[in-house]
């Protein structure tokens, strides 16, 4: 009899109470440390090392220590100014909640559940799922279906999701219902060049589980950034690059341009037409920029850093992204026919069908046991 992975992992149920206790402890400590950091960043960062060690971020422990150690050793690091700026302009509650949702729910508790479930099912499970969203293209990848896939992901240990809104449109209330209904998740909402209404900034301030990213070269970005600051909400900047941007990507123009927005993160996203050699080159460049800590923001290369984190969690560089039409963009899959894309498909079907295997079966008996775990 085939087993449904949504009910396969009993550890997800039995660990909820202990997870709540740990989360409560972290909540109290992080709140106190953020207040300390606003007064003395260097001292607070030293104590942050002790927090990381105490609650053990598992596979992330070494990278986290490396970043903090490098910062403490570099008194001229631009990250000090970045930290002070963010603490001054952003609600400490928002920083705390977003930090815990990402650092604990997604990268610690969720990552542990992901590894356990992946080992039992035999295929990689990504820590984040990206949804491209443009309702004008198709009604298949709608918010109702996205909400279902998010719920499926939570049961497997996925607590991080990206909504890549591809076109300007009136923002439906259902989107904020999605955010509110999954308050234990962190959502990265990447907006196109469009103005948000005052009610949207108020809702972002209230939810505290959404990190909104504004278009890096948008005409509405300055306005959106200013209003986000007035609501003391954390935000970032995103920019989609292609081969045409090559001279700009590796020059001082980027260094001089993006600090204007006073954002914590600048996320660069490779266009679908971008050649692999440029993606690889910029991935290394972004990593070196973060290591040097000379810029007053954290530079990320979206796809390569998603895979980098997944590699730390599971030892596999896997990634999952859906198109606005409902097709699976990553991992690369053959085109679906119209009758194959239906709202009846659960997330587990996509995972079992297309994600890379963790333990290749070696015998017929192993194959049979393996296949019994794949949902239909």
PDB file of N, CA and C in Angstrom, residues 27-51 80 83-84 87-88 92 95-96:
ATOM      1  N   UNK A  27      12.953  33.108  21.328  1.00  0.00           N
ATOM      2  CA  UNK A  27      12.213  34.365  21.185  1.00  0.00           C
ATOM      3  C   UNK A  27      12.626  35.354  22.268  1.00  0.00           C
ATOM      4  N   UNK A  28      12.678  34.880  23.504  1.00  0.00           N
ATOM      5  CA  UNK A  28      13.024  35.738  24.628  1.00  0.00           C
ATOM      6  C   UNK A  28      14.473  36.216  24.544  1.00  0.00           C
ATOM      7  N   UNK A  29      15.386  35.299  24.222  1.00  0.00           N
ATOM      8  CA  UNK A  29      16.804  35.648  24.178  1.00  0.00           C
ATOM      9  C   UNK A  29      17.102  36.595  23.021  1.00  0.00           C
ATOM     10  N   UNK A  30      16.553  36.295  21.836  1.00  0.00           N
ATOM     11  CA  UNK A  30      16.825  37.139  20.666  1.00  0.00           C
ATOM     12  C   UNK A  30      16.288  38.552  20.875  1.00  0.00           C
ATOM     13  N   UNK A  31      15.114  38.656  21.476  1.00  0.00           N
ATOM     14  CA  UNK A  31      14.551  39.988  21.747  1.00  0.00           C
ATOM     15  C   UNK A  31      15.497  40.807  22.617  1.00  0.00           C
ATOM     16  N   UNK A  32      16.054  40.168  23.630  1.00  0.00           N
ATOM     17  CA  UNK A  32      16.997  40.852  24.519  1.00  0.00           C
ATOM     18  C   UNK A  32      18.286  41.221  23.783  1.00  0.00           C
ATOM     19  N   UNK A  33      18.783  40.320  22.938  1.00  0.00           N
ATOM     20  CA  UNK A  33      20.045  40.565  22.244  1.00  0.00           C
ATOM     21  C   UNK A  33      19.915  41.652  21.177  1.00  0.00           C
ATOM     22  N   UNK A  34      18.742  41.761  20.568  1.00  0.00           N
ATOM     23  CA  UNK A  34      18.541  42.825  19.581  1.00  0.00           C
ATOM     24  C   UNK A  34      18.615  44.185  20.264  1.00  0.00           C
ATOM     25  N   UNK A  35      18.033  44.289  21.440  1.00  0.00           N
ATOM     26  CA  UNK A  35      18.124  45.545  22.192  1.00  0.00           C
ATOM     27  C   UNK A  35      19.572  45.852  22.551  1.00  0.00           C
ATOM     28  N   UNK A  36      20.329  44.829  22.939  1.00  0.00           N
ATOM     29  CA  UNK A  36      21.746  45.019  23.243  1.00  0.00           C
ATOM     30  C   UNK A  36      22.531  45.456  22.011  1.00  0.00           C
ATOM     31  N   UNK A  37      22.208  44.837  20.880  1.00  0.00           N
ATOM     32  CA  UNK A  37      22.933  45.120  19.648  1.00  0.00           C
ATOM     33  C   UNK A  37      22.729  46.559  19.190  1.00  0.00           C
ATOM     34  N   UNK A  38      21.555  47.109  19.453  1.00  0.00           N
ATOM     35  CA  UNK A  38      21.300  48.492  19.063  1.00  0.00           C
ATOM     36  C   UNK A  38      22.173  49.467  19.842  1.00  0.00           C
ATOM     37  N   UNK A  39      22.672  49.033  21.010  1.00  0.00           N
ATOM     38  CA  UNK A  39      23.529  49.883  21.829  1.00  0.00           C
ATOM     39  C   UNK A  39      25.012  49.577  21.617  1.00  0.00           C
ATOM     40  N   UNK A  40      25.342  48.307  21.423  1.00  0.00           N
ATOM     41  CA  UNK A  40      26.744  47.902  21.274  1.00  0.00           C
ATOM     42  C   UNK A  40      26.820  46.696  20.344  1.00  0.00           C
ATOM     43  N   UNK A  41      26.892  46.929  19.016  1.00  0.00           N
ATOM     44  CA  UNK A  41      26.870  45.822  18.045  1.00  0.00           C
ATOM     45  C   UNK A  41      27.976  44.791  18.263  1.00  0.00           C
ATOM     46  N   UNK A  42      29.201  45.244  18.570  1.00  0.00           N
ATOM     47  CA  UNK A  42      30.312  44.304  18.694  1.00  0.00           C
ATOM     48  C   UNK A  42      30.119  43.362  19.877  1.00  0.00           C
ATOM     49  N   UNK A  43      29.721  43.913  21.018  1.00  0.00           N
ATOM     50  CA  UNK A  43      29.499  43.077  22.199  1.00  0.00           C
ATOM     51  C   UNK A  43      28.349  42.097  21.967  1.00  0.00           C
ATOM     52  N   UNK A  44      27.297  42.597  21.309  1.00  0.00           N
ATOM     53  CA  UNK A  44      26.143  41.740  21.058  1.00  0.00           C
ATOM     54  C   UNK A  44      26.472  40.626  20.082  1.00  0.00           C
ATOM     55  N   UNK A  45      27.329  40.903  19.116  1.00  0.00           N
ATOM     56  CA  UNK A  45      27.712  39.878  18.153  1.00  0.00           C
ATOM     57  C   UNK A  45      28.515  38.768  18.829  1.00  0.00           C
ATOM     58  N   UNK A  46      29.323  39.142  19.807  1.00  0.00           N
ATOM     59  CA  UNK A  46      30.081  38.125  20.539  1.00  0.00           C
ATOM     60  C   UNK A  46      29.131  37.198  21.303  1.00  0.00           C
ATOM     61  N   UNK A  47      28.117  37.784  21.892  1.00  0.00           N
ATOM     62  CA  UNK A  47      27.158  36.944  22.622  1.00  0.00           C
ATOM     63  C   UNK A  47      26.276  36.158  21.661  1.00  0.00           C
ATOM     64  N   UNK A  48      26.123  36.686  20.425  1.00  0.00           N
ATOM     65  CA  UNK A  48      25.343  35.963  19.422  1.00  0.00           C
ATOM     66  C   UNK A  48      26.009  34.635  19.091  1.00  0.00           C
ATOM     67  N   UNK A  49      27.335  34.611  19.104  1.00  0.00           N
ATOM     68  CA  UNK A  49      28.052  33.351  18.887  1.00  0.00           C
ATOM     69  C   UNK A  49      27.649  32.313  19.920  1.00  0.00           C
ATOM     70  N   UNK A  50      27.491  32.761  21.158  1.00  0.00           N
ATOM     71  CA  UNK A  50      27.108  31.837  22.224  1.00  0.00           C
ATOM     72  C   UNK A  50      25.687  31.310  22.005  1.00  0.00           C
ATOM     73  N   UNK A  51      24.800  32.173  21.474  1.00  0.00           N
ATOM     74  CA  UNK A  51      23.431  31.734  21.200  1.00  0.00           C
ATOM     75  C   UNK A  51      23.435  30.667  20.122  1.00  0.00           C
ATOM     76  N   UNK A  80      28.850  46.654  10.187  1.00  0.00           N
ATOM     77  CA  UNK A  80      28.518  47.330  11.440  1.00  0.00           C
ATOM     78  C   UNK A  80      27.558  48.483  11.184  1.00  0.00           C
ATOM     79  N   UNK A  83      24.147  47.116  10.248  1.00  0.00           N
ATOM     80  CA  UNK A  83      23.392  46.638  11.406  1.00  0.00           C
ATOM     81  C   UNK A  83      22.790  47.800  12.181  1.00  0.00           C
ATOM     82  N   UNK A  84      23.594  48.831  12.405  1.00  0.00           N
ATOM     83  CA  UNK A  84      23.102  49.993  13.148  1.00  0.00           C
ATOM     84  C   UNK A  84      21.963  50.681  12.399  1.00  0.00           C
ATOM     85  N   UNK A  87      18.758  48.538  12.607  1.00  0.00           N
ATOM     86  CA  UNK A  87      18.181  48.568  13.950  1.00  0.00           C
ATOM     87  C   UNK A  87      17.497  49.901  14.234  1.00  0.00           C
ATOM     88  N   UNK A  88      17.988  50.968  13.622  1.00  0.00           N
ATOM     89  CA  UNK A  88      17.400  52.290  13.836  1.00  0.00           C
ATOM     90  C   UNK A  88      16.107  52.485  13.046  1.00  0.00           C
ATOM     91  N   UNK A  92      12.107  46.349  16.001  1.00  0.00           N
ATOM     92  CA  UNK A  92      12.876  45.245  16.569  1.00  0.00           C
ATOM     93  C   UNK A  92      12.053  43.961  16.590  1.00  0.00           C
ATOM     94  N   UNK A  95      12.389  42.412  13.127  1.00  0.00           N
ATOM     95  CA  UNK A  95      13.703  41.783  12.967  1.00  0.00           C
ATOM     96  C   UNK A  95      13.749  40.457  13.696  1.00  0.00           C
ATOM     97  N   UNK A  96      13.237  40.460  14.919  1.00  0.00           N
ATOM     98  CA  UNK A  96      13.232  39.240  15.732  1.00  0.00           C
ATOM     99  C   UNK A  96      12.421  38.136  15.061  1.00  0.00           C
TER     100      UNK A  96
END
